[in-house]
Tab-separated table of C-alpha atoms and ligand atoms in Angstrom:
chain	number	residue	atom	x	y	z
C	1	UNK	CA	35.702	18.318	-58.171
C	2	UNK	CA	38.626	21.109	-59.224
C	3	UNK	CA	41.385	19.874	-61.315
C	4	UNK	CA	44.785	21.425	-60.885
C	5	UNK	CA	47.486	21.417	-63.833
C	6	UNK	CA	51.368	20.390	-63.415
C	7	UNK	CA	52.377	23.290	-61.376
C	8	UNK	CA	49.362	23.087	-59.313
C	9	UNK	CA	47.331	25.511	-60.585
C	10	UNK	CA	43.501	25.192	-60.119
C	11	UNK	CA	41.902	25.410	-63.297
C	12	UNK	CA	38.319	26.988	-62.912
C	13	UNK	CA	37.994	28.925	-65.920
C	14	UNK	CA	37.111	28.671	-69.691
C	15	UNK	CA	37.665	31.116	-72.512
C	16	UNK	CA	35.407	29.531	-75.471
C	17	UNK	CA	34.908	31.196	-78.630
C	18	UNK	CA	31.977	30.821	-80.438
C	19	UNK	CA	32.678	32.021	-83.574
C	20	UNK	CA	36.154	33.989	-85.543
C	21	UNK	CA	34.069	35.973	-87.381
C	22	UNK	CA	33.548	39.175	-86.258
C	23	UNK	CA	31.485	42.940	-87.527
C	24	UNK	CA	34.765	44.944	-86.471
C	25	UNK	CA	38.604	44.690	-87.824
C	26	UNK	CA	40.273	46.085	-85.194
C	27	UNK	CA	44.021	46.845	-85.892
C	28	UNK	CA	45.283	45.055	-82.802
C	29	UNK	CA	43.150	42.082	-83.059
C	30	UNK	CA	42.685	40.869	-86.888
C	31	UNK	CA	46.062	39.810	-89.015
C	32	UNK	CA	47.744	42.640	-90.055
C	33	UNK	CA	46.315	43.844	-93.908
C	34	UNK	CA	43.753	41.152	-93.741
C	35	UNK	CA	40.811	43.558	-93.559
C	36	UNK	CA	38.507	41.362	-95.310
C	37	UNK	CA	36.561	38.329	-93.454
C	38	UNK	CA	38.323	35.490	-91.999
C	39	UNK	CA	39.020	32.123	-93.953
C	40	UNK	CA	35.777	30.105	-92.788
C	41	UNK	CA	36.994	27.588	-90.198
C	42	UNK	CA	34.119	24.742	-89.930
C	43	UNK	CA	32.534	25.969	-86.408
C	44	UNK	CA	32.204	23.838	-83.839
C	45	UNK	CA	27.891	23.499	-83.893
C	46	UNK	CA	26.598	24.848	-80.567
C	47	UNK	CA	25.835	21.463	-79.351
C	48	UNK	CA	29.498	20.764	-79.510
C	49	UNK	CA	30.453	23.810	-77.649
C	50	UNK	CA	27.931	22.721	-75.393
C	51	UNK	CA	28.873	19.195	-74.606
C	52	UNK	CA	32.601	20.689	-74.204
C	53	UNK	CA	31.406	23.016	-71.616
C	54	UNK	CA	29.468	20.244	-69.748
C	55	UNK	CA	32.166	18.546	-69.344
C	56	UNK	CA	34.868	20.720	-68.463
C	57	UNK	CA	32.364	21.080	-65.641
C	58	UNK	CA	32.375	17.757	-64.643
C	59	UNK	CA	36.294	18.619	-64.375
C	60	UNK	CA	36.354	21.785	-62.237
C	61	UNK	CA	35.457	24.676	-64.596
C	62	UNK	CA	33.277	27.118	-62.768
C	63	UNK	CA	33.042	30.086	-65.274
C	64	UNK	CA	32.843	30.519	-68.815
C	65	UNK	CA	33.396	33.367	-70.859
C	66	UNK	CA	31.926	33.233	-74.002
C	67	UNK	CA	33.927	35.310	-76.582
C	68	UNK	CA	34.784	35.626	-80.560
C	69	UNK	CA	35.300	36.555	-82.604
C	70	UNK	CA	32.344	38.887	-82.084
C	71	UNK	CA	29.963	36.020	-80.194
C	72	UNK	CA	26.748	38.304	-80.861
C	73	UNK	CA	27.065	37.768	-84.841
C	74	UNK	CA	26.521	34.224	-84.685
C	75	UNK	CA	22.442	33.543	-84.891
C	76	UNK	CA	21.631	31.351	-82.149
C	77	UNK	CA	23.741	32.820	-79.267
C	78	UNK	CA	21.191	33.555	-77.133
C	79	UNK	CA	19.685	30.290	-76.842
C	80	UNK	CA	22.268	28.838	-76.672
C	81	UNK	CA	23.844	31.342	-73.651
C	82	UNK	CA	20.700	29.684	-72.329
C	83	UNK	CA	21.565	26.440	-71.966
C	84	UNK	CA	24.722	26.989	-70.780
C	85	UNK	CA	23.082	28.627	-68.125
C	86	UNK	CA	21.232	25.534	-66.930
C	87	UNK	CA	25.050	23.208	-66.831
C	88	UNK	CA	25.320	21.716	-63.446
C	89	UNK	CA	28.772	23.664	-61.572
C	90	UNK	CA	28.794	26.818	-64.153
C	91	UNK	CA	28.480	29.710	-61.337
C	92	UNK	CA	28.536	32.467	-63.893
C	93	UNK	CA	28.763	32.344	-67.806
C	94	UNK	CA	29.405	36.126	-69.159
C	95	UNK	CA	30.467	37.377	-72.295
C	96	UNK	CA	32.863	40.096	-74.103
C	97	UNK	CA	31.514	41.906	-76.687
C	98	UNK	CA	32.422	44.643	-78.858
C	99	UNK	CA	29.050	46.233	-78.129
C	100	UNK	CA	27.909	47.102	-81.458
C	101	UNK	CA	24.593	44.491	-81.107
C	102	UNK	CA	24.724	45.086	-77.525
C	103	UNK	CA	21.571	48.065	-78.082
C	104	UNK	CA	19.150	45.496	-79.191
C	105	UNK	CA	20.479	42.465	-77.744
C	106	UNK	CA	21.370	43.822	-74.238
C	107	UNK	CA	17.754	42.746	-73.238
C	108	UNK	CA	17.338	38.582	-74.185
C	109	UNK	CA	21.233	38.163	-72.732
C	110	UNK	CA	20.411	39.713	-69.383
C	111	UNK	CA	17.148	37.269	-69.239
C	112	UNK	CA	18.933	34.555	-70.042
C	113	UNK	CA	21.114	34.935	-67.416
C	114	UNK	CA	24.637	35.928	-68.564
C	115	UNK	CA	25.988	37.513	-65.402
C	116	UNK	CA	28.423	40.373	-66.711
C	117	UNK	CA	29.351	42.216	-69.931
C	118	UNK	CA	33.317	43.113	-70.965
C	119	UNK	CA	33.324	45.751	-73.814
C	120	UNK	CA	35.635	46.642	-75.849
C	121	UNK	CA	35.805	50.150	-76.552
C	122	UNK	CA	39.144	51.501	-78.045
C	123	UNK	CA	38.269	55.360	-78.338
C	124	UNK	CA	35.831	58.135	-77.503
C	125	UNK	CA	36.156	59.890	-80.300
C	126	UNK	CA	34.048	58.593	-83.491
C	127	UNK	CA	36.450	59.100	-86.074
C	128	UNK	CA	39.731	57.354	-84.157
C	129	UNK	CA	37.168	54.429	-83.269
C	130	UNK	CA	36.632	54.099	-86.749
C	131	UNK	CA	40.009	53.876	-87.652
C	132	UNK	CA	40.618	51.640	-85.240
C	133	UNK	CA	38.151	48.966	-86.328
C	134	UNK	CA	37.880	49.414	-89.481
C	135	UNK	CA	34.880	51.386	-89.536
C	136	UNK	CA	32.719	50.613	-86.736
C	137	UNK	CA	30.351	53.596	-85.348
C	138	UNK	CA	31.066	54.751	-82.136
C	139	UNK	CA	27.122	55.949	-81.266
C	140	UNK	CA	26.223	51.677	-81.556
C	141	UNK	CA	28.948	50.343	-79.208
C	142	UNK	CA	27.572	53.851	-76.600
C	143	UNK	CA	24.065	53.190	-77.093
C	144	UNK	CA	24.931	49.618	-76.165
C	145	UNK	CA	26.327	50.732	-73.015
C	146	UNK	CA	23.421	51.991	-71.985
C	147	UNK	CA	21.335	49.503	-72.995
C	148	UNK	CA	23.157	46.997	-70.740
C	149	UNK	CA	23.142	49.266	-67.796
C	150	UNK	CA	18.963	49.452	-68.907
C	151	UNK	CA	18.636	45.863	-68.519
C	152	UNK	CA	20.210	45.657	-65.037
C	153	UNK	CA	23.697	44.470	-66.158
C	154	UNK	CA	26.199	45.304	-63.246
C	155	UNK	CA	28.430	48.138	-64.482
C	156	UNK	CA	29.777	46.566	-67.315
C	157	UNK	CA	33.793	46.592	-67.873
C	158	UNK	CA	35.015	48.411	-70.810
C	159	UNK	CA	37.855	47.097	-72.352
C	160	UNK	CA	40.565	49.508	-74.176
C	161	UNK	CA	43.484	48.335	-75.493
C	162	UNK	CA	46.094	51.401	-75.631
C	163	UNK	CA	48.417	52.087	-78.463
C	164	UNK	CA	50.716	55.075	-78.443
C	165	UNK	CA	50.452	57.670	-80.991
C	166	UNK	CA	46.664	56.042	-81.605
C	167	UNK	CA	44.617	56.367	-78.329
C	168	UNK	CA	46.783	56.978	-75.352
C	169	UNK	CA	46.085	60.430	-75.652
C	170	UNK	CA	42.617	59.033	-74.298
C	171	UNK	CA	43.773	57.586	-71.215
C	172	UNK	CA	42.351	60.495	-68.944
C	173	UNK	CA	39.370	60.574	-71.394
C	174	UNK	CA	38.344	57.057	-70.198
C	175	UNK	CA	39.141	57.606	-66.392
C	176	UNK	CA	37.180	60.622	-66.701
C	177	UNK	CA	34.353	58.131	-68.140
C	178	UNK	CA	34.884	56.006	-65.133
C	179	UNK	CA	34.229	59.047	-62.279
C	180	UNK	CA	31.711	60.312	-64.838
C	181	UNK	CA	29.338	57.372	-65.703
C	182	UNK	CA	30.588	54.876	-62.533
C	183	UNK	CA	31.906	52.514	-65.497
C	184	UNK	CA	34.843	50.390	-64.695
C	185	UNK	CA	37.643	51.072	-67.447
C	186	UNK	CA	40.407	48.368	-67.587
C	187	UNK	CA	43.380	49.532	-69.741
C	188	UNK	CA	44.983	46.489	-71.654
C	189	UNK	CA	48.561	46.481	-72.760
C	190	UNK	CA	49.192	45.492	-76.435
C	191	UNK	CA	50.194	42.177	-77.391
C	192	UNK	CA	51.774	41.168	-80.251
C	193	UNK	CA	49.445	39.197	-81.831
C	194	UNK	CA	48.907	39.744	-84.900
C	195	UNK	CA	51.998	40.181	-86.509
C	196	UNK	CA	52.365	44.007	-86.573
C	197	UNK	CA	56.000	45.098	-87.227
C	198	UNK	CA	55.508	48.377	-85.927
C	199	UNK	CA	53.984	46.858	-82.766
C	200	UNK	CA	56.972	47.698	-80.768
C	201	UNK	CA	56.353	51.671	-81.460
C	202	UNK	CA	52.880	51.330	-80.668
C	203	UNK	CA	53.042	49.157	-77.224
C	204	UNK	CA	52.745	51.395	-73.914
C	205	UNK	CA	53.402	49.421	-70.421
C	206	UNK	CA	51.146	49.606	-67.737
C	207	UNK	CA	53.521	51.107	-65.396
C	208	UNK	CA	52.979	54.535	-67.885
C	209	UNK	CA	49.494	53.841	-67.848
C	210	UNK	CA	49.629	54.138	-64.148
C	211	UNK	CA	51.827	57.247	-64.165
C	212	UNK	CA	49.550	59.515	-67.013
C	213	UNK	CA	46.251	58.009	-64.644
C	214	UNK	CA	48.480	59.778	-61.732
C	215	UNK	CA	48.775	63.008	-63.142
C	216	UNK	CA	45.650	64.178	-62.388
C	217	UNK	CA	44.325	60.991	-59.986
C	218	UNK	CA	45.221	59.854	-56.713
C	219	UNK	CA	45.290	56.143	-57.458
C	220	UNK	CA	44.423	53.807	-54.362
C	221	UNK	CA	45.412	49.953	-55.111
C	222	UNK	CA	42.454	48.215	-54.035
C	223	UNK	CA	42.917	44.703	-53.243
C	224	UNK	CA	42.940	41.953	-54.936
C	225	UNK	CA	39.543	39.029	-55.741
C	226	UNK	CA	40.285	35.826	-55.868
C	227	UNK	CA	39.746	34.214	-59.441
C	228	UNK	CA	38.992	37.984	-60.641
C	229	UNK	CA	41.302	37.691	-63.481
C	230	UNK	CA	44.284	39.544	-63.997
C	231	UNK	CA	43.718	42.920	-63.446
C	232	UNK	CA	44.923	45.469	-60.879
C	233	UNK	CA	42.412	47.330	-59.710
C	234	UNK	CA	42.762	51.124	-58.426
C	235	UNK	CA	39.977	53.404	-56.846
C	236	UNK	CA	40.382	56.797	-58.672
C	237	UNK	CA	40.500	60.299	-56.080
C	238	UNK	CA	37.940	59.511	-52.795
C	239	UNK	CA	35.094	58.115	-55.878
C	240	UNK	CA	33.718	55.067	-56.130
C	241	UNK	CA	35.538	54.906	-60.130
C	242	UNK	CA	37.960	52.180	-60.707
C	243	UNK	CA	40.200	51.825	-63.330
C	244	UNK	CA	42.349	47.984	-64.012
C	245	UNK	CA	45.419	47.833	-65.781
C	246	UNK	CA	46.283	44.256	-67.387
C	247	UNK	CA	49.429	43.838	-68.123
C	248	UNK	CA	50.280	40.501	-70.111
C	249	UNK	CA	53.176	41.808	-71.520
C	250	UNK	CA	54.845	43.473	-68.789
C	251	UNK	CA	53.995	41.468	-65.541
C	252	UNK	CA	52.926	38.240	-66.941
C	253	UNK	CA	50.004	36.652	-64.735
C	254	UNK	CA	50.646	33.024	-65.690
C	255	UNK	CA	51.678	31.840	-61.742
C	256	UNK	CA	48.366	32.633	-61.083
C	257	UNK	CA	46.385	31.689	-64.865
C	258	UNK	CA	43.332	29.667	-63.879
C	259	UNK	CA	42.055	29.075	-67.690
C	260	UNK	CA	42.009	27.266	-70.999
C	261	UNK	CA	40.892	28.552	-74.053
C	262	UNK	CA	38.972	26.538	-77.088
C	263	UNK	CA	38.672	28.606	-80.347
C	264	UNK	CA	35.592	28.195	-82.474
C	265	UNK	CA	36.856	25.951	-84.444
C	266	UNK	CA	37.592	23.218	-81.390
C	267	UNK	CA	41.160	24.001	-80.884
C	268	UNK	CA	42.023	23.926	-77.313
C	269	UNK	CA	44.891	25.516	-75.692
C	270	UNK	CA	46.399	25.739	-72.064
C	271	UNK	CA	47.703	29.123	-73.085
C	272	UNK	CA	46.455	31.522	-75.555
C	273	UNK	CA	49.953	31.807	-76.960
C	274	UNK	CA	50.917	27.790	-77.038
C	275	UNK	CA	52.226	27.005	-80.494
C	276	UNK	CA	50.494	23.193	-79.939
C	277	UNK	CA	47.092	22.938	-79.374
C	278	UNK	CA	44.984	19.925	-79.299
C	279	UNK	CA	41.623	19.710	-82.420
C	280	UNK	CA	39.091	18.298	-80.275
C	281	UNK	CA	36.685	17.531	-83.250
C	282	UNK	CA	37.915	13.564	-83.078
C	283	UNK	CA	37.351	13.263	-79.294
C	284	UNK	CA	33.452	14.603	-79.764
C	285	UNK	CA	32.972	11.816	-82.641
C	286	UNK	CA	33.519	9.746	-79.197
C	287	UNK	CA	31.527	9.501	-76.346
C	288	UNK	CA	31.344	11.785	-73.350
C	289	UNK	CA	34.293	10.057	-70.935
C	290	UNK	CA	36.923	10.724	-74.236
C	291	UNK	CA	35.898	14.071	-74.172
C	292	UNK	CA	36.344	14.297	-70.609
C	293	UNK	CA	40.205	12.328	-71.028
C	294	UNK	CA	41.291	15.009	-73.340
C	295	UNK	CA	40.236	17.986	-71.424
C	296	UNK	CA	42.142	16.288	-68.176
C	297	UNK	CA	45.423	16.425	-70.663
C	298	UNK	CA	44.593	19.364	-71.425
C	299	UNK	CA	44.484	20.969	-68.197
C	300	UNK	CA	47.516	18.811	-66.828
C	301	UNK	CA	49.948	19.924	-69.323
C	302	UNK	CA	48.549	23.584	-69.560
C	303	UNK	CA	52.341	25.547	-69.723
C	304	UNK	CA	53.894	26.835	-67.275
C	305	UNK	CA	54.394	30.436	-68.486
C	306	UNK	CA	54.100	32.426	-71.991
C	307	UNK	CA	57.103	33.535	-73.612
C	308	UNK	CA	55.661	37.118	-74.833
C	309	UNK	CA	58.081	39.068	-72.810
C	310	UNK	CA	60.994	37.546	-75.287
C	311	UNK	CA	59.319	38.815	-78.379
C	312	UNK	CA	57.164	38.131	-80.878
C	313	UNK	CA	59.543	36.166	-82.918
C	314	UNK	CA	59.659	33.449	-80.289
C	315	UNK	CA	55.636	34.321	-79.145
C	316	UNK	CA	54.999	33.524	-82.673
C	317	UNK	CA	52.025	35.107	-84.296
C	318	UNK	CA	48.465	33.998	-82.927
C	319	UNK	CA	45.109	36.222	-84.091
C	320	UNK	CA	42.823	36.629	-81.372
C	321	UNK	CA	40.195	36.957	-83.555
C	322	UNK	CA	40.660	33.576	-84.590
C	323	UNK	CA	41.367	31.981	-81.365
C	324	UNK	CA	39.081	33.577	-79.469
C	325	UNK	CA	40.297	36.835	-77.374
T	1	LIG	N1	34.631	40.815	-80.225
T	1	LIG	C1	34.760	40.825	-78.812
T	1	LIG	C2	35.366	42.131	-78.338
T	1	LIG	O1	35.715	42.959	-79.183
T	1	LIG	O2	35.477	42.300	-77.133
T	1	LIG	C3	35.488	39.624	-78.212
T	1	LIG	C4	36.743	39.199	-78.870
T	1	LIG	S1	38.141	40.246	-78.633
T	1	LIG	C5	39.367	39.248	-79.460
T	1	LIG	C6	38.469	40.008	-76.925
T	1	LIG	C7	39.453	40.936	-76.287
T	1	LIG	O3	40.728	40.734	-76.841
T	1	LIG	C8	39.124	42.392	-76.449
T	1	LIG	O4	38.991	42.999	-75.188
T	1	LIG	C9	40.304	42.942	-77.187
T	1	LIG	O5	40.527	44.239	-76.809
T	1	LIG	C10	41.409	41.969	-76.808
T	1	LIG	N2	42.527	41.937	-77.758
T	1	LIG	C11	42.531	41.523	-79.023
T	1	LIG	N3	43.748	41.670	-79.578
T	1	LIG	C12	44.550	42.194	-78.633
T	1	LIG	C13	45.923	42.581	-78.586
T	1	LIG	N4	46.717	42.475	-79.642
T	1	LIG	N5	46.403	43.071	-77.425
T	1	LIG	C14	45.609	43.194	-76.345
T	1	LIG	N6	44.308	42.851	-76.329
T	1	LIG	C15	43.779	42.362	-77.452
């Protein structure tokens, strides 16, 4: 079974955040000034999440990406990756992480079967990566890295998010990371999420991206995978290094969006910047075929299109870290 929204869409794909707290406040993601943790929202208990995976299942949903949040922080994740790993239709659950538990939990998530790893990694250079989150430790989130690549992880996709005047003077750092270490770097354009007035300054589109890349890359466009995501891909020079750029801002994807997104606390959404989304905590007080009615609505009335590209003003101001990035 596949179930397609409004506009036809096939929706195969679910974002679900496991928890909003997270060991990192980076600047991009968090509210702006809020450097301390996140008001608790009541978590949905992992057999929730669970019986809401099941049955978007039963409704089409083929992969699952398990995100935060930092999903590593909450105790329990890797059993519970586990089971999701044994729902009927899930072809691959995998998981974005910021990397800094990666080292010593790189080992129980590749035997319980997550396929892939996204990391985020915002900077090369220990003391701008600590700026940038709010004091993480750049040696953790490398060591991690490796340890993934150790437990026979595919390359795993490092995620950087580039701000001008912060880290785009890193953009040939991290394609020289890609030749170098054969890791796939995808460069992310900032969205404004979380209500930073100076976001405007900061934000870079990926067309630039593409043009610093260029100055000392020949960039081949390699095509496109079906139900890949969003990213454009590009083969760096004759190596076997790729680079992505994702633009959300610039070249909104949502013609082709196959997802929905439910935040840790059991809020779903059709889009991650939808003003309305639906609590699902009173439809898993009923039985399963509620459950299932609401996540149909759900995926029918998913919107057609964000409205990022008019501003944040009209975007509104939604925290990834709360919703689940
Ligand atoms: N803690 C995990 C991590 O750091 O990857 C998962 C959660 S994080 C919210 C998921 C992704 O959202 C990261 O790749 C992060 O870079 C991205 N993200 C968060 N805020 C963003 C923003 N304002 N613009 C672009 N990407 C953002």
């Amino acid at each position: 079974m596949s179930l397609a929204d409004t506009y036809n869409r096939q929706i195969s794909y679910l974002r679900l955040s496991v928890t909003d707290r997270c060991n990192l406040r980076c600047r991009y993601c968090v509210p702006q000034g809020q450097m301390t943790r996140l008001p608790g929202l009541p978590l949905l208990s992992f057999d929730n999440l669970f019986r809401v995976a099941q049955q978007s299942a039963k409704l089409g949903i083929r992969k699952i990406r398990i995100t935060g949040g930092e999903p590593l922080v909450r105790p329990g994740i890797v059993s519970f990756l586990e089971r999701m790993n044994g729902i009927s239709g899930i072809g691959e659950v995998v998981l974005t992480t910021n990397g800094i538990l990666l080292a010593k939990m790189a080992d129980s998530l590749r035997q319980v079967g997550v396929k892939r790893l996204n990391i985020s990694l915002d900077s090369l250079k220990p003391e701008s990566f600590a700026e940038i989150t709010g004091g993480g430790n750049l040696r953790r989130v490398l060591a991690g890295i490796d340890a993934a690549e150790r437990s026979g992880f595919p390359t795993p996709q490092i995620n950087v998010v580039v701000m001008r005047g912060v880290n785009d003077n890193e953009i040939l750092d991290f394609a020289g990371i890609a030749t170098g270490r054969g890791l796939t770097v995808r460069f992310i354009e900032y969205m404004p999420t979380n209500g930073d007035s100076n976001w405007d300054s900061l934000y870079i589109n990926s067309g630039e991206i593409l043009m610093r890349l260029a100055s000392r890359y020949r960039l081949t466009p390699l095509p496109r995978i079906e139900g890949a995501g969003p990213a454009r891909y590009f083969q760096l020079d004759a190596s076997q290094a790729t680079v992505g750029v994702i633009s959300p801002v610039s070249r909104h994807f949502c013609a082709g969006c196959n997802r929905i997104r439910i935040s840790s606390d059991g809020m779903a959404r059709g889009c991650l910047f939808s003003r309305e989304a639906t609590d699902l905590r009173p439809h898993l007080l009923q039985g399963d075929d509620a459950l299932q009615q609401i996540l149909t609505t759900i995926i029918r009335e998913k919107p057609l299109r964000h409205n990022l590209s008019e501003g944040l003003q009209s975007s509104g101001f939604v925290s990834m870290s709360a919703i689940g990035g």
